[in-house]
Coordinates of C-alpha atoms in Angstrom, one line a residue:
Chain A
X1 CA -40.1 -5.1 -8.9
X2 CA -36.7 -3.9 -10.1
X3 CA -34.3 -5.1 -12.7
X4 CA -31.3 -7.4 -12.2
X5 CA -28.0 -5.5 -12.0
X6 CA -25.6 -8.2 -11.2
X7 CA -25.7 -11.8 -12.5
X8 CA -23.0 -14.2 -11.4
X9 CA -23.0 -17.5 -13.2
X10 CA -21.0 -20.6 -12.2
X11 CA -18.1 -18.4 -10.9
X12 CA -14.9 -20.3 -10.0
X13 CA -11.8 -18.8 -8.4
X14 CA -9.0 -21.2 -8.0
X15 CA -5.6 -20.3 -6.6
X16 CA -2.4 -22.0 -7.6
X17 CA -0.8 -23.4 -4.4
X18 CA 2.2 -24.6 -6.2
X19 CA 3.0 -22.9 -9.4
X20 CA 2.8 -25.3 -12.3
X21 CA 6.2 -25.9 -13.7
X22 CA 8.1 -24.4 -10.8
X23 CA 9.9 -27.7 -10.4
X24 CA 9.5 -30.6 -12.8
X25 CA 8.4 -33.0 -10.0
X26 CA 5.9 -30.6 -8.4
X27 CA 2.4 -31.3 -9.5
X28 CA 0.3 -28.2 -9.7
X29 CA -2.4 -27.9 -7.0
X30 CA -5.4 -25.7 -7.1
X31 CA -7.1 -24.3 -4.0
X32 CA -10.8 -24.0 -4.9
X33 CA -11.7 -20.9 -3.0
X34 CA -15.0 -20.3 -4.9
X35 CA -16.2 -23.3 -6.9
X36 CA -19.2 -22.7 -9.0
X37 CA -21.3 -19.9 -7.4
X38 CA -24.3 -18.4 -9.1
X39 CA -26.6 -15.7 -7.9
X40 CA -28.4 -12.6 -9.1
X41 CA -28.8 -9.3 -7.5
X42 CA -31.6 -6.8 -8.1
X43 CA -31.1 -3.0 -7.8
X44 CA -31.8 -1.8 -4.3
X45 CA -31.6 -5.3 -2.8
X46 CA -29.4 -6.5 0.0
X47 CA -27.8 -10.0 -0.4
X48 CA -26.3 -11.3 2.8
X49 CA -23.5 -13.9 2.5
X50 CA -22.7 -16.0 5.5
X51 CA -20.4 -18.9 6.1
X52 CA -17.5 -19.9 8.4
X53 CA -13.9 -18.6 8.0
X54 CA -12.3 -19.7 4.8
X55 CA -15.5 -20.6 2.9
X56 CA -14.7 -18.1 0.2
X57 CA -16.9 -15.1 1.2
X58 CA -14.3 -12.5 0.7
X59 CA -12.8 -14.2 -2.4
X60 CA -16.3 -14.1 -3.9
X61 CA -16.6 -10.4 -3.2
X62 CA -13.1 -9.8 -4.7
X63 CA -14.0 -11.9 -7.8
X64 CA -17.1 -9.8 -8.4
X65 CA -14.9 -6.7 -8.2
X66 CA -12.4 -8.4 -10.6
X67 CA -9.6 -8.1 -8.1
X68 CA -8.6 -11.7 -8.2
X69 CA -8.1 -13.8 -11.4
X70 CA -11.2 -15.8 -12.3
X71 CA -10.9 -19.4 -13.4
X72 CA -14.2 -19.9 -15.1
X73 CA -17.7 -18.5 -15.1
X74 CA -19.0 -15.0 -15.7
X75 CA -19.9 -11.8 -13.8
X76 CA -22.4 -9.8 -15.8
X77 CA -22.8 -6.3 -14.5
X78 CA -25.6 -4.1 -16.0
X79 CA -25.5 -6.3 -19.1
X80 CA -21.7 -6.2 -19.5
X81 CA -19.6 -9.3 -18.9
X82 CA -16.7 -8.1 -16.6
X83 CA -14.6 -11.2 -16.7
X84 CA -12.9 -10.4 -20.1
X85 CA -12.3 -6.7 -19.4
X86 CA -8.7 -5.3 -19.0
X87 CA -7.8 -2.8 -16.3
X88 CA -8.8 0.1 -18.5
X89 CA -12.2 -1.4 -19.5
X90 CA -12.9 -2.3 -15.9
X91 CA -12.1 1.2 -14.6
X92 CA -15.3 2.6 -16.2
X93 CA -17.4 0.2 -14.1
X94 CA -15.4 0.7 -10.8
X95 CA -17.4 3.8 -10.0
X96 CA -20.6 1.9 -10.2
X97 CA -19.5 -0.7 -7.6
X98 CA -17.6 0.3 -4.4
X99 CA -16.4 -1.7 -1.4
X100 CA -16.3 -1.3 2.4
X101 CA -13.6 -3.3 4.3
X102 CA -13.3 -5.2 7.5
X103 CA -10.7 -3.3 9.4
X104 CA -11.9 0.3 9.4
X105 CA -8.5 1.9 10.3
X106 CA -6.4 -0.3 8.0
X107 CA -8.6 0.6 5.1
X108 CA -7.6 4.3 5.4
X109 CA -4.2 5.5 4.3
X110 CA -2.6 6.8 7.5
X111 CA -0.7 9.5 5.7
X112 CA -3.7 11.1 4.1
X113 CA -6.4 13.3 5.7
X114 CA -9.9 12.0 5.6
X115 CA -10.8 14.7 3.2
X116 CA -8.2 13.4 0.7
X117 CA -9.3 9.8 1.4
X118 CA -13.0 10.4 0.8
X119 CA -12.2 12.6 -2.3
X120 CA -10.1 9.9 -4.0
X121 CA -12.8 8.0 -5.9
X122 CA -14.3 11.3 -7.0
X123 CA -11.0 12.6 -8.3
X124 CA -10.3 9.3 -10.0
X125 CA -13.6 9.1 -11.8
X126 CA -14.5 12.7 -12.3
X127 CA -11.1 14.4 -12.9
X128 CA -12.8 17.5 -14.4
X129 CA -14.4 18.7 -11.1
X130 CA -13.0 21.9 -9.6
X131 CA -11.5 21.9 -6.1
X132 CA -14.5 23.7 -4.7
X133 CA -16.9 21.1 -6.2
X134 CA -14.9 18.3 -4.8
X135 CA -14.8 19.9 -1.4
X136 CA -18.5 20.6 -1.4
X137 CA -19.3 17.0 -2.3
X138 CA -16.9 15.6 0.3
X139 CA -18.6 17.7 3.0
X140 CA -22.0 16.6 1.8
X141 CA -21.2 12.8 2.0
X142 CA -19.4 13.2 5.4
X143 CA -22.5 14.9 6.6
X144 CA -24.6 12.1 5.3
X145 CA -22.6 9.5 7.2
X146 CA -22.6 11.5 10.4
X147 CA -19.0 12.9 10.5
X148 CA -18.7 16.6 11.1
X149 CA -17.5 18.0 7.8
X150 CA -15.1 20.4 9.5
X151 CA -12.9 17.4 10.4
X152 CA -11.7 16.9 6.8
X153 CA -8.2 17.9 7.7
X154 CA -7.9 15.2 10.4
X155 CA -6.0 12.0 10.0
X156 CA -7.5 8.4 10.3
X157 CA -5.7 7.7 13.6
X158 CA -7.6 10.5 15.3
X159 CA -10.9 8.7 14.8
X160 CA -12.5 5.8 16.6
X161 CA -13.2 2.5 14.8
X162 CA -16.9 3.3 14.2
X163 CA -16.0 6.8 12.8
X164 CA -13.4 5.2 10.5
X165 CA -16.0 2.8 9.2
X166 CA -18.3 5.8 8.5
X167 CA -15.4 7.4 6.6
X168 CA -15.0 4.2 4.6
X169 CA -18.7 4.3 3.9
X170 CA -18.5 8.0 2.8
X171 CA -15.6 7.0 0.5
X172 CA -17.8 4.3 -1.1
X173 CA -20.8 6.6 -1.4
X174 CA -19.2 9.6 -2.9
X175 CA -19.4 8.4 -6.5
X176 CA -23.1 7.3 -6.2
X177 CA -22.4 3.6 -6.8
X178 CA -25.3 1.2 -7.6
X179 CA -23.7 -1.6 -5.6
X180 CA -21.6 -1.5 -2.4
X181 CA -19.9 -4.7 -1.4
X182 CA -19.5 -4.8 2.4
X183 CA -16.8 -7.3 3.4
X184 CA -17.5 -7.9 7.0
X185 CA -17.9 -4.2 7.7
X186 CA -18.9 -4.6 11.4
X187 CA -16.9 -7.6 12.6
X188 CA -14.1 -5.4 13.9
X189 CA -16.5 -3.1 15.8
X190 CA -18.2 -3.5 19.2
X191 CA -21.9 -4.3 19.4
X192 CA -23.4 -0.9 19.9
X193 CA -21.2 0.6 17.1
X194 CA -22.2 -2.4 14.9
X195 CA -25.8 -1.4 15.2
X196 CA -25.1 2.2 14.4
X197 CA -23.1 1.3 11.3
X198 CA -25.8 -1.2 10.1
X199 CA -28.6 1.3 10.6
X200 CA -26.6 3.9 8.7
X201 CA -26.2 1.5 5.8
X202 CA -29.9 0.7 5.8
X203 CA -30.8 4.4 5.9
X204 CA -28.4 5.1 3.1
X205 CA -29.9 2.3 1.1
X206 CA -33.4 3.7 1.6
X207 CA -32.2 7.2 0.5
X208 CA -30.1 6.2 -2.5
X209 CA -31.4 2.9 -3.6
X210 CA -28.0 1.3 -3.6
X211 CA -27.8 -2.5 -3.7
X212 CA -25.6 -4.2 -1.0
X213 CA -23.7 -7.4 -0.8
X214 CA -23.3 -7.8 2.9
X215 CA -20.7 -10.4 4.0
X216 CA -20.6 -11.4 7.6
X217 CA -20.2 -14.4 9.9
X218 CA -22.7 -13.1 12.4
X219 CA -26.1 -14.5 11.4
X220 CA -28.2 -12.1 13.4
X221 CA -26.6 -9.1 11.8
X222 CA -27.2 -10.6 8.4
X223 CA -30.8 -11.4 9.2
X224 CA -31.3 -7.8 10.3
X225 CA -30.0 -6.2 7.1
X226 CA -30.6 -8.6 4.3
X227 CA -33.5 -9.2 1.9
X228 CA -32.0 -12.5 0.8
X229 CA -29.2 -14.6 2.4
X230 CA -26.8 -17.0 0.7
X231 CA -25.0 -19.6 2.7
X232 CA -21.6 -20.6 1.5
X233 CA -19.6 -23.7 2.5
X234 CA -16.2 -24.5 1.0
X235 CA -16.8 -22.3 -2.0
X236 CA -20.1 -23.8 -2.8
X237 CA -23.6 -22.4 -2.3
X238 CA -25.5 -24.5 0.2
X239 CA -28.7 -22.5 0.3
X240 CA -30.0 -19.2 -0.9
X241 CA -33.4 -17.8 0.2
X242 CA -35.3 -14.7 1.4
X243 CA -33.9 -13.9 4.8
X244 CA -37.1 -14.5 6.9
X245 CA -37.8 -17.8 5.1
X246 CA -34.2 -19.0 5.5
X247 CA -34.2 -18.4 9.3
X248 CA -37.7 -19.8 9.7
X249 CA -37.3 -22.9 7.6
X250 CA -33.7 -23.8 7.0
X251 CA -33.7 -26.6 4.5
X252 CA -30.0 -27.5 4.3
X253 CA -28.5 -29.3 7.3
X254 CA -25.6 -26.9 7.3
X255 CA -27.9 -23.9 7.5
X256 CA -29.7 -25.6 10.2
X257 CA -26.5 -26.1 12.2
X258 CA -25.5 -22.5 11.7
X259 CA -28.8 -21.1 12.8
X260 CA -28.9 -23.3 15.9
X261 CA -25.6 -21.9 17.0
X262 CA -26.8 -18.2 17.0
X263 CA -26.8 -17.1 20.6
X264 CA -30.1 -15.9 22.0
X265 CA -29.9 -12.7 24.1
X266 CA -32.0 -14.3 26.8
X267 CA -30.1 -16.5 29.3
X268 CA -33.2 -18.6 30.0
X269 CA -33.8 -19.5 26.4
X270 CA -30.1 -19.8 25.7
X271 CA -29.8 -22.5 28.3
X272 CA -32.6 -24.6 27.0
X273 CA -31.4 -24.2 23.4
X274 CA -30.3 -27.3 21.5
X275 CA -27.1 -26.5 19.5
X276 CA -26.5 -28.8 16.6
X277 CA -22.8 -29.4 16.8
X278 CA -21.0 -30.6 13.7
X279 CA -18.4 -33.3 13.8
X280 CA -14.9 -32.9 12.5
X281 CA -13.2 -29.8 11.2
X282 CA -13.7 -27.9 8.0
X283 CA -12.1 -30.1 5.2
X284 CA -9.2 -28.5 3.3
X285 CA -10.3 -26.6 0.3
X286 CA -7.2 -28.1 -1.4
X287 CA -8.8 -31.5 -1.3
X288 CA -12.6 -31.0 -1.0
X289 CA -14.8 -34.1 -0.5
X290 CA -16.3 -35.7 -3.5
X291 CA -19.9 -35.2 -4.3
X292 CA -21.6 -32.9 -1.8
X293 CA -18.8 -30.9 -0.1
X294 CA -20.7 -31.0 3.2
X295 CA -21.2 -34.8 3.4
X296 CA -18.2 -35.4 5.7
X297 CA -19.9 -33.4 8.5
X298 CA -23.5 -33.9 7.6
X299 CA -25.6 -35.7 10.2
X300 CA -27.9 -37.1 7.5
X301 CA -25.4 -38.0 4.8
X302 CA -26.0 -41.1 2.7
X303 CA -23.8 -43.0 0.3
X304 CA -25.2 -41.2 -2.8
X305 CA -24.0 -37.9 -1.4
X306 CA -20.4 -38.9 -2.0
X307 CA -21.1 -39.6 -5.7
X308 CA -23.3 -36.8 -7.1
X309 CA -22.8 -33.2 -6.3
X310 CA -26.2 -31.8 -5.4
X311 CA -27.5 -28.9 -7.5
X312 CA -29.4 -26.0 -6.1
X313 CA -33.1 -27.0 -6.2
X314 CA -36.0 -24.7 -6.1
X315 CA -38.1 -25.3 -2.9
X316 CA -40.7 -22.7 -3.9
X317 CA -40.8 -18.9 -3.1
X318 CA -37.3 -18.4 -4.4
X319 CA -35.9 -20.7 -1.8
X320 CA -33.0 -22.8 -3.2
X321 CA -31.0 -25.4 -1.4
X322 CA -28.3 -27.9 -2.5
X323 CA -29.2 -31.2 -0.8
X324 CA -30.2 -34.5 -2.2
X325 CA -32.1 -35.6 0.9
X326 CA -34.2 -32.6 1.8
Chain B
X1 CA -24.7 18.8 -8.5
X2 CA -23.8 18.1 -12.1
X3 CA -21.9 15.0 -13.5
X4 CA -24.8 12.7 -12.6
X5 CA -24.2 12.9 -8.9
X6 CA -27.5 13.1 -7.2
X7 CA -27.6 15.2 -4.0
X8 CA -27.9 13.1 -1.0
X9 CA -30.6 13.8 1.5
X10 CA -31.1 17.6 0.9
X11 CA -33.9 18.0 3.5
X12 CA -32.0 17.2 6.6
X13 CA -28.8 19.2 7.1
X14 CA -28.0 16.9 10.0
X15 CA -24.7 18.2 11.1
X16 CA -24.2 21.1 8.7
X17 CA -25.5 23.7 11.0
X18 CA -23.3 22.6 13.8
X19 CA -20.3 22.4 11.5
X20 CA -20.9 26.0 10.3
X21 CA -20.4 27.3 13.7
X22 CA -17.0 25.6 14.0
X23 CA -14.0 26.3 11.9
X24 CA -12.2 23.5 10.1
X25 CA -10.1 21.6 12.5
X26 CA -6.5 21.2 11.7
X27 CA -5.4 17.5 12.0
X28 CA -2.2 16.2 13.4
X29 CA -0.5 14.1 10.8
X30 CA 1.8 11.3 11.6
X31 CA 4.7 13.5 10.4
X32 CA 3.8 16.1 13.0
X33 CA 3.8 13.4 15.7
X34 CA 7.2 12.2 14.6
X35 CA 8.5 15.7 14.6
X36 CA 7.4 16.2 18.2
X37 CA 9.1 12.9 19.2
X38 CA 12.3 13.9 17.4
X39 CA 12.4 17.3 19.1
X40 CA 12.3 15.6 22.4
X41 CA 15.3 13.5 21.6
X42 CA 18.3 15.5 23.1
X43 CA 21.2 13.6 21.3
X44 CA 19.5 14.0 18.0
X45 CA 18.7 17.7 18.5
X46 CA 22.3 18.5 19.6
X47 CA 23.5 16.6 16.5
X48 CA 21.2 18.6 14.4
X49 CA 22.6 21.8 15.7
X50 CA 26.1 20.6 15.2
X51 CA 25.3 19.5 11.7
X52 CA 23.7 22.8 10.8
X53 CA 26.9 24.5 12.2
X54 CA 29.0 22.3 9.9
X55 CA 26.9 23.2 6.9
X56 CA 27.1 26.9 7.8
X57 CA 30.8 26.5 8.1
X58 CA 30.9 25.0 4.6
X59 CA 28.9 27.7 3.0
X60 CA 30.1 30.8 4.9
X61 CA 33.5 29.7 6.4
X62 CA 35.5 31.5 3.7
X63 CA 34.1 34.8 4.9
X64 CA 35.7 34.3 8.3
X65 CA 39.3 34.3 7.0
X66 CA 41.3 36.8 5.1
X67 CA 43.2 34.0 3.3
X68 CA 42.1 31.9 0.3
X69 CA 42.8 28.2 -0.3
X70 CA 45.2 28.7 -3.1
X71 CA 47.9 31.2 -2.1
X72 CA 51.1 29.7 -1.0
X73 CA 53.0 31.6 1.7
X74 CA 56.6 31.1 0.5
X75 CA 58.0 32.3 3.8
X76 CA 56.4 29.3 5.6
X77 CA 57.1 26.7 3.0
X78 CA 59.7 24.2 4.3
X79 CA 59.4 25.6 7.9
X80 CA 55.8 24.6 8.5
X81 CA 56.5 23.0 11.8
X82 CA 58.1 26.2 13.3
X83 CA 56.1 28.9 11.6
X84 CA 52.8 27.2 10.5
X85 CA 51.2 26.5 13.9
X86 CA 47.5 27.5 14.4
X87 CA 47.4 31.0 15.7
X88 CA 44.8 33.7 16.2
X89 CA 47.3 36.5 15.9
X90 CA 48.1 36.0 12.2
X91 CA 44.6 34.8 11.3
X92 CA 45.6 31.3 10.4
X93 CA 43.2 29.7 12.8
X94 CA 44.0 26.1 11.8
X95 CA 47.6 26.9 10.8
X96 CA 49.2 26.0 7.4
X97 CA 49.1 22.8 5.4
X98 CA 52.3 21.2 4.2
X99 CA 52.3 23.3 1.0
X100 CA 52.1 26.6 2.9
X101 CA 48.4 27.2 2.3
X102 CA 45.9 28.3 4.9
X103 CA 44.5 25.1 6.4
X104 CA 41.2 26.9 7.6
X105 CA 40.4 27.8 4.0
X106 CA 41.4 24.3 2.9
X107 CA 39.1 22.7 5.5
X108 CA 36.2 24.9 4.4
X109 CA 36.8 23.7 0.8
X110 CA 37.1 20.1 1.9
X111 CA 33.9 20.3 3.9
X112 CA 32.0 21.6 0.9
X113 CA 33.2 18.8 -1.3
X114 CA 32.6 16.1 1.3
X115 CA 29.1 17.3 2.1
X116 CA 28.3 17.6 -1.5
X117 CA 29.4 14.0 -2.2
X118 CA 27.4 12.8 0.8
X119 CA 24.2 14.7 0.2
X120 CA 24.1 14.4 -3.6
X121 CA 25.3 10.8 -3.6
X122 CA 22.7 9.8 -1.0
X123 CA 20.1 11.8 -2.8
X124 CA 20.6 10.0 -6.1
X125 CA 20.7 6.7 -4.3
X126 CA 17.5 7.4 -2.4
X127 CA 15.5 8.6 -5.4
X128 CA 16.6 5.9 -7.8
X129 CA 16.4 3.1 -5.1
X130 CA 12.9 4.2 -3.9
X131 CA 11.4 4.4 -7.3
X132 CA 13.0 1.1 -8.5
X133 CA 12.1 -0.8 -5.3
X134 CA 8.6 0.5 -5.1
X135 CA 7.8 -0.3 -8.7
X136 CA 9.4 -3.8 -8.4
X137 CA 7.6 -4.6 -5.1
X138 CA 4.2 -3.2 -6.2
X139 CA 4.0 -4.7 -9.6
X140 CA 5.4 -8.1 -8.3
X141 CA 5.5 -11.3 -10.3
X142 CA 7.8 -11.7 -13.2
X143 CA 8.7 -8.0 -13.4
X144 CA 9.7 -8.0 -9.8
X145 CA 11.8 -11.2 -10.3
X146 CA 13.7 -9.7 -13.3
X147 CA 14.3 -6.3 -11.5
X148 CA 15.5 -7.9 -8.3
X149 CA 17.8 -10.5 -10.0
X150 CA 19.4 -7.5 -11.8
X151 CA 20.0 -5.9 -8.4
X152 CA 21.4 -9.2 -7.0
X153 CA 23.8 -9.5 -9.9
X154 CA 24.9 -5.9 -9.6
X155 CA 25.4 -6.3 -5.8
X156 CA 27.6 -9.4 -6.3
X157 CA 30.2 -7.3 -8.1
X158 CA 32.8 -6.0 -5.6
X159 CA 32.0 -2.3 -5.8
X160 CA 35.3 -0.9 -4.5
X161 CA 37.0 -2.8 -7.3
X162 CA 34.6 -1.3 -9.9
X163 CA 35.0 2.2 -8.4
X164 CA 38.8 2.0 -8.5
X165 CA 38.7 0.6 -12.0
X166 CA 36.4 3.5 -13.2
X167 CA 38.7 6.1 -11.6
X168 CA 41.8 4.6 -13.2
X169 CA 40.3 4.1 -16.6
X170 CA 38.3 7.3 -17.0
X171 CA 40.5 9.5 -15.0
X172 CA 40.3 10.8 -11.4
X173 CA 37.5 13.4 -11.2
X174 CA 34.7 14.2 -8.8
X175 CA 32.2 13.4 -11.5
X176 CA 33.6 9.9 -11.8
X177 CA 33.2 9.5 -8.0
X178 CA 29.5 10.4 -8.3
X179 CA 29.0 8.0 -11.1
X180 CA 30.9 5.2 -9.3
X181 CA 29.1 5.7 -6.0
X182 CA 25.8 6.3 -7.6
X183 CA 26.1 3.0 -9.6
X184 CA 26.2 0.9 -6.4
X185 CA 24.6 2.9 -3.5
X186 CA 21.0 2.6 -4.8
X187 CA 21.0 -1.2 -4.8
X188 CA 20.7 -1.5 -1.0
X189 CA 18.0 1.2 -1.0
X190 CA 15.9 -0.6 -3.6
X191 CA 16.0 -3.8 -1.7
X192 CA 14.9 -2.2 1.5
X193 CA 12.1 -0.3 -0.3
X194 CA 10.9 -3.4 -2.1
X195 CA 10.6 -5.3 1.2
X196 CA 8.6 -2.5 2.7
X197 CA 6.5 -2.2 -0.4
X198 CA 5.6 -5.9 -0.2
X199 CA 4.2 -5.4 3.3
X200 CA 2.3 -2.2 2.5
X201 CA 0.9 -3.7 -0.7
X202 CA -1.3 -6.1 1.2
X203 CA -2.8 -3.4 3.5
X204 CA -6.5 -2.8 3.1
X205 CA -6.1 0.8 2.0
X206 CA -4.2 -0.3 -1.1
X207 CA -7.0 -2.8 -1.8
X208 CA -9.5 0.0 -1.3
X209 CA -7.6 2.1 -3.9
X210 CA -7.5 -0.8 -6.3
X211 CA -11.2 -1.4 -5.9
X212 CA -11.9 2.3 -6.6
X213 CA -10.0 2.0 -9.8
X214 CA -6.9 4.2 -9.0
X215 CA -4.2 3.5 -11.7
X216 CA -1.2 1.5 -10.4
X217 CA 1.4 4.3 -10.7
X218 CA -0.9 6.7 -8.8
X219 CA -1.2 4.1 -6.1
X220 CA 2.6 3.8 -5.9
X221 CA 2.9 7.6 -5.8
X222 CA 0.0 8.4 -3.5
X223 CA -0.3 5.4 -1.2
X224 CA 2.9 3.3 -1.3
X225 CA 5.7 5.9 -1.3
X226 CA 4.4 8.2 1.5
X227 CA 4.1 5.2 3.8
X228 CA 7.7 4.2 2.9
X229 CA 9.2 7.6 3.6
X230 CA 9.9 6.9 7.2
X231 CA 12.2 4.0 6.4
X232 CA 13.7 6.0 3.4
X233 CA 14.4 9.1 5.5
X234 CA 16.2 7.0 8.2
X235 CA 18.2 5.1 5.6
X236 CA 19.1 8.3 3.8
X237 CA 20.5 10.0 6.9
X238 CA 22.6 6.8 7.4
X239 CA 23.6 6.8 3.8
X240 CA 25.1 10.3 3.8
X241 CA 27.9 9.4 6.2
X242 CA 28.4 6.2 4.3
X243 CA 28.9 8.2 1.1
X244 CA 31.3 10.5 2.9
X245 CA 33.3 7.6 4.2
X246 CA 33.5 5.9 0.8
X247 CA 34.7 9.1 -0.8
X248 CA 37.2 9.7 2.0
X249 CA 38.5 6.2 1.6
X250 CA 38.9 6.6 -2.1
X251 CA 40.6 10.0 -1.5
X252 CA 42.8 8.5 1.2
X253 CA 44.0 6.0 -1.4
X254 CA 44.9 8.9 -3.6
X255 CA 42.3 8.1 -6.2
X256 CA 39.6 10.6 -5.1
X257 CA 39.3 14.3 -5.7
X258 CA 42.4 15.8 -7.1
X259 CA 44.3 19.1 -6.4
X260 CA 43.4 21.9 -6.3
X261 CA 40.1 20.4 -5.0
X262 CA 40.2 18.7 -1.7
X263 CA 37.9 16.8 0.7
X264 CA 38.0 15.6 4.3
X265 CA 39.5 12.3 3.1
X266 CA 42.2 14.0 1.0
X267 CA 43.0 16.4 3.9
X268 CA 43.2 13.5 6.4
X269 CA 45.4 11.6 4.0
X270 CA 47.8 14.6 3.7
X271 CA 47.7 15.0 7.5
X272 CA 48.7 11.4 8.2
X273 CA 51.6 11.6 5.7
X274 CA 53.1 14.6 7.5
X275 CA 52.4 13.3 11.0
X276 CA 56.1 12.4 11.4
X277 CA 57.1 16.0 10.9
X278 CA 55.2 17.0 14.0
X279 CA 52.6 19.1 12.2
X280 CA 49.7 17.3 14.0
X281 CA 47.2 20.1 13.4
X282 CA 47.1 19.1 9.7
X283 CA 45.6 15.8 10.8
X284 CA 43.6 17.0 13.7
X285 CA 41.3 19.7 12.2
X286 CA 40.0 17.7 9.1
X287 CA 39.7 14.6 11.3
X288 CA 37.7 16.5 14.0
X289 CA 35.2 17.8 11.4
X290 CA 35.0 14.4 9.8
X291 CA 34.3 12.5 13.1
X292 CA 31.9 15.1 14.5
X293 CA 29.9 15.3 11.3
X294 CA 29.7 11.5 10.9
X295 CA 28.6 11.1 14.5
X296 CA 26.0 13.8 14.0
X297 CA 24.5 12.1 11.0
X298 CA 24.3 8.8 12.8
X299 CA 22.7 10.3 15.9
X300 CA 20.1 12.1 13.7
X301 CA 19.5 8.8 11.8
X302 CA 18.9 7.1 15.2
X303 CA 16.6 9.9 16.3
X304 CA 14.6 9.7 13.1
X305 CA 14.3 6.0 13.4
X306 CA 12.9 6.3 16.9
X307 CA 10.6 9.1 15.9
X308 CA 9.2 7.4 12.9
X309 CA 8.9 4.0 14.5
X310 CA 5.6 2.7 13.1
X311 CA 4.9 0.9 16.4
X312 CA 4.2 4.2 18.1
X313 CA 0.9 4.9 16.5

C-alpha cells in the first residue's frame, strides 16, 4: 500500500536514577522506561499506543522525537537514522514530525498570541517567508482546524480546552508534517470535545495523508482512530495488531485484561460484564521482573515465564504478541 | 503556496466567509490584565503619582528656583541658624545648607544622583542577572552547576567590605559606586531567575518549542524570559530602593559621592552632623524625600506583585 516512513528497532530509553559516580558507595541504577520496543509505521497510517500510567508511552514518543537520550536501538525516519544526529542535524527533520500535547492550555505560551504560537514552526523552518505569507498560512490552518482566523490576536487563556487543542493541532499542521505524534491529546478534555478533536484529527488525516502515532489510555478512543494498536507494559511491547483484530481476538493476557475493563455505554450489559482484575500493583520499572515482565500479575503464568523473555511472535495477519503460552 | 506547503482543503472555506465579515479581534494579554489590576490598587497608584512627582522634581526642580547649587551666600555663612531658615520670601524654599548654599537646589541635585544610582544600578543588576540566571537554568547540567557555584562563591564575600575596599583603593567616585554595587546586586537576581526558569523549563509549551526545533537561545528569549518578567519586574522595583539605600549608607559613611556632587545619603549625613546647631531643616528635607520615595517604590513593588500574581489567571 504505502511505504514505511518510520522504523523503530529495539529502542531502549533508560534513565539514571542515581548518577553513576555521584558518591563512591552509590551504585548506579537505571530506570528502564522503554526497554526494547520495535515497530514500523507506514505513511498515512495511525498507530495507537495504549498502556497504563508509567508504562513508557510518552517516553517512547519523546524518544522517537529525539527529545530524551537513547540508550540503544535505532529510529530510522525516511531512511535516515536519527539516533546519531546532533541538534543541528535533527532540526532538518523536525518539520517532518510534529507533536500534540496532553494539556492543551499548558502547551501554549501564555504570553504569546495564538497567531504567534501557530506561526512559530513556520518561522523556524521557513525563515524566508514574508510576513504576509506567514499570516495567510496561519489563517489557512486555523480555518482548517475550525478556529475563526480573526482571533489570531487573542491569547491562549481566552480559549476553552477544546479550542486550545485545536490551536495545538494547527501549530503541528502548519509545516505539513508527515507524522504527528499525539501524546494523550484528548485525556484532558471532556467526552463531547474528545469526539470533536478526534474527528478533526481523522478528517485532517484524510485530507493531508499525515501519519499519526496516537497515545492514550482510553481504549475505546484508540479503537476508533487507529489502524493498528500497540500495547505497552513496563516499557515492553505486549501485543501489536490491527485494531479490529486486537479488540476482537486479544492474544496476550494483559491485552485481554485491558479490554475487559473498558466500560460499555449500556448499563444492562455493563452489569453483566466480567472484568478480569489483575492482582498486585504495577512492578517498579527500576526492578522489573525477570523473563516476561508481565508474569507477576499474569493469571496463566508458568515457571518458564520467569526464565525466558518472550519475543513478539507472529500470529498471522500482522498480529504479533509476546507470550510463551498463547 | 510555494515552499512545498500544499494548500489544505481549498474547496471548503469553512469559516473564511464568516471571518471576512468580522474584523480581527484584539486579544487581552496577561499584561493588560495585570495593568487593570494594578490600576485598581489605590496605594500603588498613589505611590506611582508620588514617584512621578519625585522624578519630575529631579529633572525640572532647578527651574523652580533662582539659585544654583554652587553659589555660597557669604552673608549667611556662620549664621545659618538665624538667617538660613526655609522661607518663601527670599526664595530659599528649603533654607540654606551649612555651607551657605541653597538647600532646594542641593536636594534637586541629590535626588538626581540617588535616582540615577537606583535606576541604573537596578537596571544593570536586572539585565545581567536575568540573562545569567535564565541561561544557567535553561541549559542545566554541568553548565548550570559551574555558573551557580560561581554565584555562591561571589555571594559569600561580604559585599560591603568589597565595596568599601574598592572605594578606598580606587578613589571615591560615583563610577566606582556603580561598579561596586553592580558587582554584587545581580547575584540575587540570577538566583531568583534561575529558580523560576527551572519551573518554566518543564512546561509543555517549552517542550512544544523543542519538538518544533526552535534553537535554545530563541527559546530562552521567546518563551522563558517573557514568562519570567513578572518576577523580574517586581524584584526590580524592590531593588531600586535597595540600591538607593546602599548608596546612601556608603555616602553616610563618607565614602560615597563626593563634593560638589551630592546624594540623599550625603545630604542626610550633613544634616545629622549639624543637628546640634538647631538647623533641623537640613536633615528634614532630604530625609523626607528619601523616606517618601523609598516607601513609594516598595508600595509599587507590592502592587506589581499582586497584579502579576500568576495564581490569578
